[in-house]
Amino acid sequence: MILWVLLAVVGLGGVITGSPTVTAPPDAASHAHAETVEQPKNSKKPTAVAAVEEAIQVVMEIGELNPKHYPAQRAAKVVQHYLNTEHGSPYKVFGLHKVFSANAEDVPDSGRKYQLELSVQEVVQKQTIEKCLAQVLFPQGESHAPPQVQVSSCEDLLKINVSVQEETLYQQYKRNHSLLFAQNIPDSYGHVEPEHVPFWHLGAVASSFVMLSESTQDTLFNMAQVANVSQLASEDNLLKFEYDVLLHEMVSQDIFAWKMLVTWSPPEGVKVLKMEKRDYTVTNLKTTLL
Ligand SMILES: *[C@@H]1O[C@H](CO)[C@@H](O)[C@H](O)[C@H]1NC(C)=O
Ligand SMILES: *[C@@H]1O[C@H](CO)[C@@H](O)[C@H](O)[C@H]1NC(C)=O
Ligand SMILES: *[C@@H]1O[C@H](CO)[C@@H](O)[C@H](O)[C@H]1NC(C)=O
C-alpha cells in the first residue's frame, strides 16, 4: 500500500512541474523521518538506536531548527495552507518553496510557536515570492484547535494580478447553462484536461481550508486528487461547487476523503461553506488512483 501511495504522489508531481506542494514533502521526508516513509511498517530498528534518534529529535524540536527537517517543514506547510485560504483562487495557488530559517519555542499555557522565514511559489503563474516571515502557533491540549498563523511580511504576493483570467473563467461558468462535472483530476496517468485545470487548482485552494484546520505539529498534508467536482446551480453572483477530494497525510501515509461545499467569485474569493470527512477505505483509493 505504501508503495502505490507514493507512486500516486510522484504522479501528481509530474503534472505541476516544480510545484512545491509536491517537491517539499519528499525533501523533508528524506531528512528527519525518512524511516517512517521508506521502510515497511514491520521493520523495527534496534531499540537503543531508536531511543537515541528519538532523543536527538526531541532536542532539535525546540530552539533553532534545521529548516530542512520535518518539524520546520511541517510548520511551514501550515503557512502554505493559510496563504491559500487568504489569497487563493483558480489562478493563484501557493506552494511551499523553501524554508530559510525556523525557530520553535514553547509558550506556557498556549502552545508551541514557530517563527519561520520562507519562500513560497505561486504554482499557476510560477512566480516565487522570495521572503515571507510567518509565525505558527500550535495550541496545546486535547481540543485539537487549528493552528494560528500570522504572516507579517509577504508583500510581493499581492502583486500577482490574475484578474483578467479570473473574470474570463467566472463569466464562462456563470453564463453557461450546462453545469461543470468532472472526476479524477488528475487521472491515474497524471493527466488533467485543460478545461479542468482551474477547477483542480480551486480544489487545491479549498482543500487548504481543510488541511489548515486539520494540521498539527505531527502532520504534513497535500491534496492528492480531486475525486469529483460538480457545479451547483446558484441564485446569487457566486459560482458554487461540491468537491470530493483525497488528502494525503505524509507522516502516517493515510489518505482522507473530504466533501466540501465551495463558492467562488473574483471579488469574494474562495469560501468553504461546509466540510465533511468521509468514511473511506483503501479499496476506493485503488480504484481512483490506479
Ligand atoms: C490587475 O490588472 C487589471 C487589468 O490589467 C487592472 O485593471 C487592475 O487594476 C489590476 N489590479 C491590481 C490590484 O493591480
Ligand atoms: C459549457 O460547459 C460545458 C460543460 O462544462 C463545456 O463543455 C462547454 O465548453 C461550456 N461552454 C462554454 C461556452 O463555455
Ligand atoms: C465520487 O463520486 C462517486 C459517485 O459519482 C462516488 O461513488 C465516490 O465515492 C466519490 N468519491 C469520493 C472520494 O467521495
mmCIF file of C-alpha atoms and ligand atoms in Angstrom:
data_model
loop_
_atom_site.group_PDB
_atom_site.id
_atom_site.type_symbol
_atom_site.label_atom_id
_atom_site.label_comp_id
_atom_site.label_asym_id
_atom_site.label_seq_id
_atom_site.Cartn_x
_atom_site.Cartn_y
_atom_site.Cartn_z
ATOM 1 C CA MET A 1 0.000 0.000 0.000
ATOM 2 C CA ILE A 2 2.772 2.395 0.947
ATOM 3 C CA LEU A 3 4.381 1.959 -2.439
ATOM 4 C CA TRP A 4 1.442 2.941 -4.555
ATOM 5 C CA VAL A 5 0.510 5.853 -2.351
ATOM 6 C CA LEU A 6 3.992 7.188 -3.043
ATOM 7 C CA LEU A 7 3.588 6.474 -6.743
ATOM 8 C CA ALA A 8 0.367 8.426 -6.799
ATOM 9 C CA VAL A 9 2.049 11.420 -5.201
ATOM 10 C CA VAL A 10 5.004 11.235 -7.558
ATOM 11 C CA GLY A 11 2.493 11.105 -10.384
ATOM 12 C CA LEU A 12 0.978 14.389 -9.289
ATOM 13 C CA GLY A 13 4.456 15.882 -9.093
ATOM 14 C CA GLY A 14 4.911 15.181 -12.764
ATOM 15 C CA VAL A 15 1.921 17.327 -13.614
ATOM 16 C CA ILE A 16 2.602 20.581 -11.823
ATOM 17 C CA THR A 17 6.272 20.611 -12.668
ATOM 18 C CA GLY A 18 8.282 22.239 -9.955
ATOM 19 C CA SER A 19 5.252 22.504 -7.737
ATOM 20 C CA PRO A 20 6.489 22.909 -4.198
ATOM 21 C CA THR A 21 3.290 21.339 -2.886
ATOM 22 C CA VAL A 22 4.770 18.137 -4.172
ATOM 23 C CA THR A 23 8.517 18.621 -4.041
ATOM 24 C CA ALA A 24 8.779 19.871 -0.457
ATOM 25 C CA PRO A 25 7.420 16.818 1.392
ATOM 26 C CA PRO A 26 9.761 14.182 -0.089
ATOM 27 C CA ASP A 27 12.653 16.539 0.585
ATOM 28 C CA ALA A 28 11.549 16.964 4.159
ATOM 29 C CA ALA A 29 10.872 13.270 4.488
ATOM 30 C CA SER A 30 14.314 12.290 3.293
ATOM 31 C CA HIS A 31 15.812 14.050 6.285
ATOM 32 C CA ALA A 32 14.042 13.774 9.579
ATOM 33 C CA HIS A 33 11.572 10.941 9.240
ATOM 34 C CA ALA A 34 12.897 9.051 6.264
ATOM 35 C CA GLU A 35 12.400 5.733 8.023
ATOM 36 C CA THR A 36 8.695 6.376 8.517
ATOM 37 C CA VAL A 37 8.214 6.856 4.820
ATOM 38 C CA GLU A 38 10.576 4.420 3.217
ATOM 39 C CA GLN A 39 10.649 1.406 5.461
ATOM 40 C CA PRO A 40 7.934 -1.189 5.621
ATOM 41 C CA LYS A 41 5.979 -0.725 8.834
ATOM 42 C CA ASN A 42 7.061 -4.051 10.363
ATOM 43 C CA SER A 43 10.842 -3.497 10.166
ATOM 44 C CA LYS A 44 11.776 -2.176 13.585
ATOM 45 C CA LYS A 45 15.096 -0.590 14.453
ATOM 46 C CA PRO A 46 17.081 -1.891 17.408
ATOM 47 C CA THR A 47 15.561 -0.210 20.447
ATOM 48 C CA ALA A 48 18.751 1.561 21.583
ATOM 49 C CA VAL A 49 19.271 3.215 18.210
ATOM 50 C CA ALA A 50 15.652 4.242 18.039
ATOM 51 C CA ALA A 51 15.857 5.727 21.550
ATOM 52 C CA VAL A 52 18.924 7.790 20.685
ATOM 53 C CA GLU A 53 17.343 9.028 17.484
ATOM 54 C CA GLU A 54 14.218 9.936 19.360
ATOM 55 C CA ALA A 55 16.239 11.852 21.954
ATOM 56 C CA ILE A 56 18.032 13.796 19.229
ATOM 57 C CA GLN A 57 14.706 14.516 17.615
ATOM 58 C CA VAL A 58 13.256 15.939 20.835
ATOM 59 C CA VAL A 59 16.306 18.133 21.423
ATOM 60 C CA MET A 60 16.070 19.533 17.911
ATOM 61 C CA GLU A 61 12.399 20.377 18.103
ATOM 62 C CA ILE A 62 12.943 23.495 20.211
ATOM 63 C CA GLY A 63 15.157 26.477 19.537
ATOM 64 C CA GLU A 64 16.862 26.989 16.190
ATOM 65 C CA LEU A 65 15.662 24.214 13.885
ATOM 66 C CA ASN A 66 17.220 22.727 10.813
ATOM 67 C CA PRO A 67 14.995 24.294 8.121
ATOM 68 C CA LYS A 68 15.159 21.141 6.017
ATOM 69 C CA HIS A 69 13.948 18.849 8.752
ATOM 70 C CA TYR A 70 10.435 17.722 9.355
ATOM 71 C CA PRO A 71 9.377 19.972 12.284
ATOM 72 C CA ALA A 72 10.259 23.137 10.334
ATOM 73 C CA GLN A 73 8.742 21.805 7.114
ATOM 74 C CA ARG A 74 5.502 20.801 8.819
ATOM 75 C CA ALA A 75 5.063 24.226 10.374
ATOM 76 C CA ALA A 76 5.920 25.906 7.060
ATOM 77 C CA LYS A 77 3.354 23.732 5.274
ATOM 78 C CA VAL A 78 0.699 25.233 7.511
ATOM 79 C CA VAL A 79 1.722 28.693 6.262
ATOM 80 C CA GLN A 80 1.187 27.476 2.690
ATOM 81 C CA HIS A 81 -2.360 26.343 3.523
ATOM 82 C CA TYR A 82 -3.037 29.605 5.314
ATOM 83 C CA LEU A 83 -1.906 31.682 2.305
ATOM 84 C CA ASN A 84 -4.226 29.668 0.068
ATOM 85 C CA THR A 85 -7.187 30.314 2.353
ATOM 86 C CA GLU A 86 -6.423 34.046 2.370
ATOM 87 C CA HIS A 87 -5.316 34.678 -1.218
ATOM 88 C CA GLY A 88 -6.002 31.552 -3.307
ATOM 89 C CA SER A 89 -8.125 31.406 -6.450
ATOM 90 C CA PRO A 90 -8.431 29.156 -9.517
ATOM 91 C CA TYR A 91 -5.407 31.067 -10.862
ATOM 92 C CA LYS A 92 -3.475 31.546 -7.649
ATOM 93 C CA VAL A 93 -2.305 28.512 -5.690
ATOM 94 C CA PHE A 94 0.556 28.762 -3.244
ATOM 95 C CA GLY A 95 3.083 26.059 -2.563
ATOM 96 C CA LEU A 96 5.941 25.980 -0.123
ATOM 97 C CA HIS A 97 9.203 26.696 -1.920
ATOM 98 C CA LYS A 98 11.946 26.839 0.679
ATOM 99 C CA VAL A 99 12.346 27.283 4.408
ATOM 100 C CA PHE A 100 15.341 29.508 5.234
ATOM 101 C CA SER A 101 15.144 29.539 8.989
ATOM 102 C CA ALA A 102 12.898 28.191 11.700
ATOM 103 C CA ASN A 103 12.758 28.652 15.408
ATOM 104 C CA ALA A 104 10.435 26.954 17.876
ATOM 105 C CA GLU A 105 9.588 27.822 21.455
ATOM 106 C CA ASP A 106 7.081 26.581 23.966
ATOM 107 C CA VAL A 107 4.780 29.330 25.167
ATOM 108 C CA PRO A 108 3.379 28.479 28.612
ATOM 109 C CA ASP A 109 -0.405 27.876 28.637
ATOM 110 C CA SER A 110 -0.534 28.461 24.936
ATOM 111 C CA GLY A 111 1.341 26.010 22.757
ATOM 112 C CA ARG A 112 4.388 25.714 20.562
ATOM 113 C CA LYS A 113 5.215 28.732 18.475
ATOM 114 C CA TYR A 114 7.294 28.620 15.293
ATOM 115 C CA GLN A 115 8.950 31.653 13.729
ATOM 116 C CA LEU A 116 9.661 30.979 10.091
ATOM 117 C CA GLU A 117 11.432 32.649 7.238
ATOM 118 C CA LEU A 118 10.390 31.040 3.968
ATOM 119 C CA SER A 119 9.706 31.490 0.291
ATOM 120 C CA VAL A 120 6.554 30.379 -1.466
ATOM 121 C CA GLN A 121 5.797 29.728 -5.078
ATOM 122 C CA GLU A 122 2.586 30.594 -6.828
ATOM 123 C CA VAL A 123 2.326 27.445 -8.917
ATOM 124 C CA VAL A 124 -0.035 28.635 -11.681
ATOM 125 C CA GLN A 125 1.950 31.691 -12.815
ATOM 126 C CA LYS A 126 5.159 30.059 -11.498
ATOM 127 C CA GLN A 127 6.249 33.103 -9.532
ATOM 128 C CA THR A 128 8.416 32.729 -6.483
ATOM 129 C CA ILE A 129 7.845 35.066 -3.570
ATOM 130 C CA GLU A 130 11.280 35.262 -2.070
ATOM 131 C CA LYS A 131 10.783 36.221 1.501
ATOM 132 C CA CYS A 132 7.907 35.751 3.856
ATOM 133 C CA LEU A 133 8.025 35.959 7.619
ATOM 134 C CA ALA A 134 5.428 33.933 9.423
ATOM 135 C CA GLN A 135 4.501 32.696 12.852
ATOM 136 C CA VAL A 136 2.579 29.490 13.527
ATOM 137 C CA LEU A 137 1.171 28.598 16.919
ATOM 138 C CA PHE A 138 0.012 25.036 17.520
ATOM 139 C CA PRO A 139 -2.305 25.258 20.521
ATOM 140 C CA GLN A 140 -1.594 22.748 23.266
ATOM 141 C CA GLY A 141 -4.166 20.415 24.761
ATOM 142 C CA GLU A 142 -6.558 17.777 23.589
ATOM 143 C CA SER A 143 -9.073 20.082 21.943
ATOM 144 C CA HIS A 144 -7.376 19.859 18.546
ATOM 145 C CA ALA A 145 -7.840 23.540 17.833
ATOM 146 C CA PRO A 146 -6.419 24.553 14.451
ATOM 147 C CA PRO A 147 -3.021 26.247 14.304
ATOM 148 C CA GLN A 148 -2.993 30.041 14.372
ATOM 149 C CA VAL A 149 -0.995 31.700 11.634
ATOM 150 C CA GLN A 150 0.277 35.232 11.238
ATOM 151 C CA VAL A 151 2.140 36.360 8.172
ATOM 152 C CA SER A 152 3.970 39.568 8.924
ATOM 153 C CA SER A 153 5.607 40.172 5.572
ATOM 154 C CA CYS A 154 4.963 38.605 2.203
ATOM 155 C CA GLU A 155 4.116 41.703 0.172
ATOM 156 C CA ASP A 156 5.096 40.539 -3.295
ATOM 157 C CA LEU A 157 2.277 38.063 -3.057
ATOM 158 C CA LEU A 158 -0.255 40.834 -3.555
ATOM 159 C CA LYS A 159 1.388 41.899 -6.808
ATOM 160 C CA ILE A 160 0.293 38.744 -8.615
ATOM 161 C CA ASN A 161 -2.598 40.010 -10.712
ATOM 162 C CA VAL A 162 -4.793 37.385 -12.330
ATOM 163 C CA SER A 163 -7.965 39.474 -12.546
ATOM 164 C CA VAL A 164 -8.315 39.008 -16.321
ATOM 165 C CA GLN A 165 -8.095 35.206 -16.156
ATOM 166 C CA GLU A 166 -10.465 35.090 -13.178
ATOM 167 C CA GLU A 167 -13.062 37.290 -14.844
ATOM 168 C CA THR A 168 -12.960 35.208 -18.045
ATOM 169 C CA LEU A 169 -13.446 31.945 -16.154
ATOM 170 C CA TYR A 170 -16.169 33.438 -13.995
ATOM 171 C CA GLN A 171 -18.158 34.756 -16.958
ATOM 172 C CA GLN A 172 -17.802 31.466 -18.809
ATOM 173 C CA TYR A 173 -19.162 29.330 -15.998
ATOM 174 C CA LYS A 174 -21.698 31.868 -14.759
ATOM 175 C CA ARG A 175 -23.378 32.104 -18.163
ATOM 176 C CA ASN A 176 -23.056 28.505 -19.234
ATOM 177 C CA HIS A 177 -26.317 26.608 -18.822
ATOM 178 C CA SER A 178 -24.692 23.215 -18.549
ATOM 179 C CA LEU A 179 -23.038 22.815 -15.172
ATOM 180 C CA LEU A 180 -19.496 21.527 -14.869
ATOM 181 C CA PHE A 181 -18.987 17.949 -13.720
ATOM 182 C CA ALA A 182 -15.615 16.224 -13.648
ATOM 183 C CA GLN A 183 -13.953 13.287 -11.889
ATOM 184 C CA ASN A 184 -10.449 12.108 -11.105
ATOM 185 C CA ILE A 185 -8.364 15.240 -11.590
ATOM 186 C CA PRO A 186 -5.657 14.254 -12.313
ATOM 187 C CA ASP A 187 -6.478 10.799 -13.679
ATOM 188 C CA SER A 188 -4.363 7.710 -12.968
ATOM 189 C CA TYR A 189 -1.901 8.719 -15.704
ATOM 190 C CA GLY A 190 -1.422 12.156 -14.134
ATOM 191 C CA HIS A 191 -3.359 13.820 -16.930
ATOM 192 C CA VAL A 192 -5.617 16.853 -16.451
ATOM 193 C CA GLU A 193 -7.908 18.093 -19.235
ATOM 194 C CA PRO A 194 -7.014 21.733 -19.960
ATOM 195 C CA GLU A 195 -10.529 22.984 -19.155
ATOM 196 C CA HIS A 196 -10.356 21.237 -15.770
ATOM 197 C CA VAL A 197 -7.086 22.801 -14.668
ATOM 198 C CA PRO A 198 -8.704 25.836 -12.951
ATOM 199 C CA PHE A 199 -11.051 23.508 -11.042
ATOM 200 C CA TRP A 200 -8.152 21.324 -9.971
ATOM 201 C CA HIS A 201 -6.486 24.451 -8.618
ATOM 202 C CA LEU A 202 -9.712 25.642 -6.985
ATOM 203 C CA GLY A 203 -9.961 22.194 -5.366
ATOM 204 C CA ALA A 204 -6.418 22.579 -4.041
ATOM 205 C CA VAL A 205 -7.211 26.002 -2.555
ATOM 206 C CA ALA A 206 -10.441 24.728 -0.983
ATOM 207 C CA SER A 207 -8.562 21.692 0.371
ATOM 208 C CA SER A 208 -6.167 24.071 2.108
ATOM 209 C CA PHE A 209 -9.096 25.210 4.309
ATOM 210 C CA VAL A 210 -9.492 21.609 5.484
ATOM 211 C CA MET A 211 -5.743 20.969 5.717
ATOM 212 C CA LEU A 212 -5.192 24.166 7.727
ATOM 213 C CA SER A 213 -7.832 23.210 10.267
ATOM 214 C CA GLU A 214 -6.677 19.562 10.444
ATOM 215 C CA SER A 215 -2.953 20.277 10.762
ATOM 216 C CA THR A 216 -0.995 19.606 13.914
ATOM 217 C CA GLN A 217 2.739 19.581 14.604
ATOM 218 C CA ASP A 218 2.769 15.948 13.522
ATOM 219 C CA THR A 219 1.097 16.211 10.126
ATOM 220 C CA LEU A 220 2.086 17.175 6.630
ATOM 221 C CA PHE A 221 -0.877 17.376 4.261
ATOM 222 C CA ASN A 222 -1.107 17.624 0.495
ATOM 223 C CA MET A 223 -4.075 17.293 -1.778
ATOM 224 C CA ALA A 224 -3.692 14.071 -3.775
ATOM 225 C CA GLN A 225 -6.652 14.317 -6.120
ATOM 226 C CA VAL A 226 -9.979 15.951 -6.870
ATOM 227 C CA ALA A 227 -12.153 12.823 -6.990
ATOM 228 C CA ASN A 228 -15.349 14.642 -8.005
ATOM 229 C CA VAL A 229 -16.316 18.216 -8.702
ATOM 230 C CA SER A 230 -19.831 19.261 -9.619
ATOM 231 C CA GLN A 231 -21.025 22.765 -10.174
ATOM 232 C CA LEU A 232 -24.317 23.529 -8.432
ATOM 233 C CA ALA A 233 -26.968 25.963 -9.635
ATOM 234 C CA SER A 234 -26.504 29.249 -7.822
ATOM 235 C CA GLU A 235 -29.045 32.027 -7.273
ATOM 236 C CA ASP A 236 -26.536 34.709 -6.401
ATOM 237 C CA ASN A 237 -23.369 36.027 -8.026
ATOM 238 C CA LEU A 238 -21.199 33.209 -6.749
ATOM 239 C CA LEU A 239 -20.159 30.055 -8.543
ATOM 240 C CA LYS A 240 -20.933 27.076 -6.334
ATOM 241 C CA PHE A 241 -19.293 23.656 -6.340
ATOM 242 C CA GLU A 242 -19.402 20.415 -4.458
ATOM 243 C CA TYR A 243 -15.985 18.782 -4.235
ATOM 244 C CA ASP A 244 -14.852 15.328 -3.141
ATOM 245 C CA VAL A 245 -11.112 15.463 -2.551
ATOM 246 C CA LEU A 246 -8.488 12.984 -1.399
ATOM 247 C CA LEU A 247 -5.925 14.399 1.011
ATOM 248 C CA HIS A 248 -2.630 12.667 1.635
ATOM 249 C CA GLU A 249 -1.004 12.886 5.046
ATOM 250 C CA MET A 250 2.737 12.206 4.561
ATOM 251 C CA VAL A 251 3.664 11.223 8.102
ATOM 252 C CA SER A 252 1.065 8.497 8.625
ATOM 253 C CA GLN A 253 0.744 7.806 4.870
ATOM 254 C CA ASP A 254 -3.024 7.999 5.311
ATOM 255 C CA ILE A 255 -5.424 9.162 2.655
ATOM 256 C CA PHE A 256 -8.554 11.009 3.762
ATOM 257 C CA ALA A 257 -11.644 11.780 1.728
ATOM 258 C CA TRP A 258 -13.449 15.065 2.350
ATOM 259 C CA LYS A 259 -16.577 16.563 0.867
ATOM 260 C CA MET A 260 -16.713 20.348 0.616
ATOM 261 C CA LEU A 261 -19.212 22.962 -0.468
ATOM 262 C CA VAL A 262 -17.227 25.729 -2.131
ATOM 263 C CA THR A 263 -18.127 29.130 -3.543
ATOM 264 C CA TRP A 264 -16.000 31.430 -5.639
ATOM 265 C CA SER A 265 -16.252 34.734 -7.465
ATOM 266 C CA PRO A 266 -13.446 37.170 -8.323
ATOM 267 C CA PRO A 267 -14.496 39.822 -5.768
ATOM 268 C CA GLU A 268 -15.489 37.402 -2.988
ATOM 269 C CA GLY A 269 -12.667 34.904 -3.382
ATOM 270 C CA VAL A 270 -12.823 31.245 -2.357
ATOM 271 C CA LYS A 271 -15.028 30.221 0.559
ATOM 272 C CA VAL A 272 -15.656 26.787 2.002
ATOM 273 C CA LEU A 273 -19.187 26.740 3.415
ATOM 274 C CA LYS A 274 -19.151 23.119 4.592
ATOM 275 C CA MET A 275 -16.504 20.478 5.062
ATOM 276 C CA GLU A 276 -17.184 16.902 5.998
ATOM 277 C CA LYS A 277 -14.812 13.998 6.493
ATOM 278 C CA ARG A 278 -15.993 10.872 4.723
ATOM 279 C CA ASP A 279 -15.662 7.229 5.565
ATOM 280 C CA TYR A 280 -13.019 5.979 3.312
ATOM 281 C CA THR A 281 -11.369 2.656 2.615
ATOM 282 C CA VAL A 282 -8.195 1.742 0.822
ATOM 283 C CA THR A 283 -10.172 -0.231 -1.775
ATOM 284 C CA ASN A 284 -11.674 3.025 -3.010
ATOM 285 C CA LEU A 285 -8.248 4.560 -3.411
ATOM 286 C CA LYS A 286 -7.066 1.712 -5.584
ATOM 287 C CA THR A 287 -9.930 2.231 -7.996
ATOM 288 C CA THR A 288 -9.490 6.002 -8.073
ATOM 289 C CA LEU A 289 -5.726 6.307 -8.250
ATOM 290 C CA LEU A 290 -4.569 3.236 -10.101
HETATM 291 C C1 LIG B 1 -4.958 43.983 -12.316
HETATM 292 O O1 LIG B 1 -4.932 44.100 -13.720
HETATM 293 C C2 LIG B 1 -6.135 44.666 -14.254
HETATM 294 C C3 LIG B 1 -6.071 44.572 -15.772
HETATM 295 O O2 LIG B 1 -4.767 44.592 -16.264
HETATM 296 C C4 LIG B 1 -6.299 46.095 -13.754
HETATM 297 O O3 LIG B 1 -7.474 46.662 -14.260
HETATM 298 C C5 LIG B 1 -6.365 46.057 -12.227
HETATM 299 O O4 LIG B 1 -6.439 47.374 -11.708
HETATM 300 C C6 LIG B 1 -5.162 45.345 -11.650
HETATM 301 N N1 LIG B 1 -5.384 45.170 -10.209
HETATM 302 C C7 LIG B 1 -4.434 45.387 -9.313
HETATM 303 C C8 LIG B 1 -4.824 45.148 -7.895
HETATM 304 O O5 LIG B 1 -3.334 45.760 -9.622
HETATM 305 C C1 LIG B 2 -20.217 24.937 -21.008
HETATM 306 O O1 LIG B 2 -19.941 23.892 -20.074
HETATM 307 C C2 LIG B 2 -19.670 22.647 -20.701
HETATM 308 C C3 LIG B 2 -19.549 21.615 -19.596
HETATM 309 O O2 LIG B 2 -18.686 22.023 -18.592
HETATM 310 C C4 LIG B 2 -18.408 22.770 -21.536
HETATM 311 O O3 LIG B 2 -18.130 21.554 -22.184
HETATM 312 C C5 LIG B 2 -18.601 23.871 -22.583
HETATM 313 O O4 LIG B 2 -17.373 24.072 -23.262
HETATM 314 C C6 LIG B 2 -19.018 25.166 -21.904
HETATM 315 N N1 LIG B 2 -19.332 26.163 -22.919
HETATM 316 C C7 LIG B 2 -18.816 27.378 -22.921
HETATM 317 C C8 LIG B 2 -19.257 28.307 -23.997
HETATM 318 O O5 LIG B 2 -18.010 27.750 -22.084
HETATM 319 C C1 LIG B 3 -17.150 10.479 -6.302
HETATM 320 O O1 LIG B 3 -18.482 10.320 -6.736
HETATM 321 C C2 LIG B 3 -18.885 8.972 -6.872
HETATM 322 C C3 LIG B 3 -20.311 8.986 -7.411
HETATM 323 O O2 LIG B 3 -20.345 9.607 -8.658
HETATM 324 C C4 LIG B 3 -18.840 8.284 -5.537
HETATM 325 O O3 LIG B 3 -19.160 6.912 -5.676
HETATM 326 C C5 LIG B 3 -17.427 8.401 -4.968
HETATM 327 O O4 LIG B 3 -17.395 7.860 -3.644
HETATM 328 C C6 LIG B 3 -16.993 9.856 -4.909
HETATM 329 N N1 LIG B 3 -15.610 9.919 -4.463
HETATM 330 C C7 LIG B 3 -15.266 10.349 -3.235
HETATM 331 C C8 LIG B 3 -13.801 10.309 -2.915
HETATM 332 O O5 LIG B 3 -16.061 10.799 -2.437
#
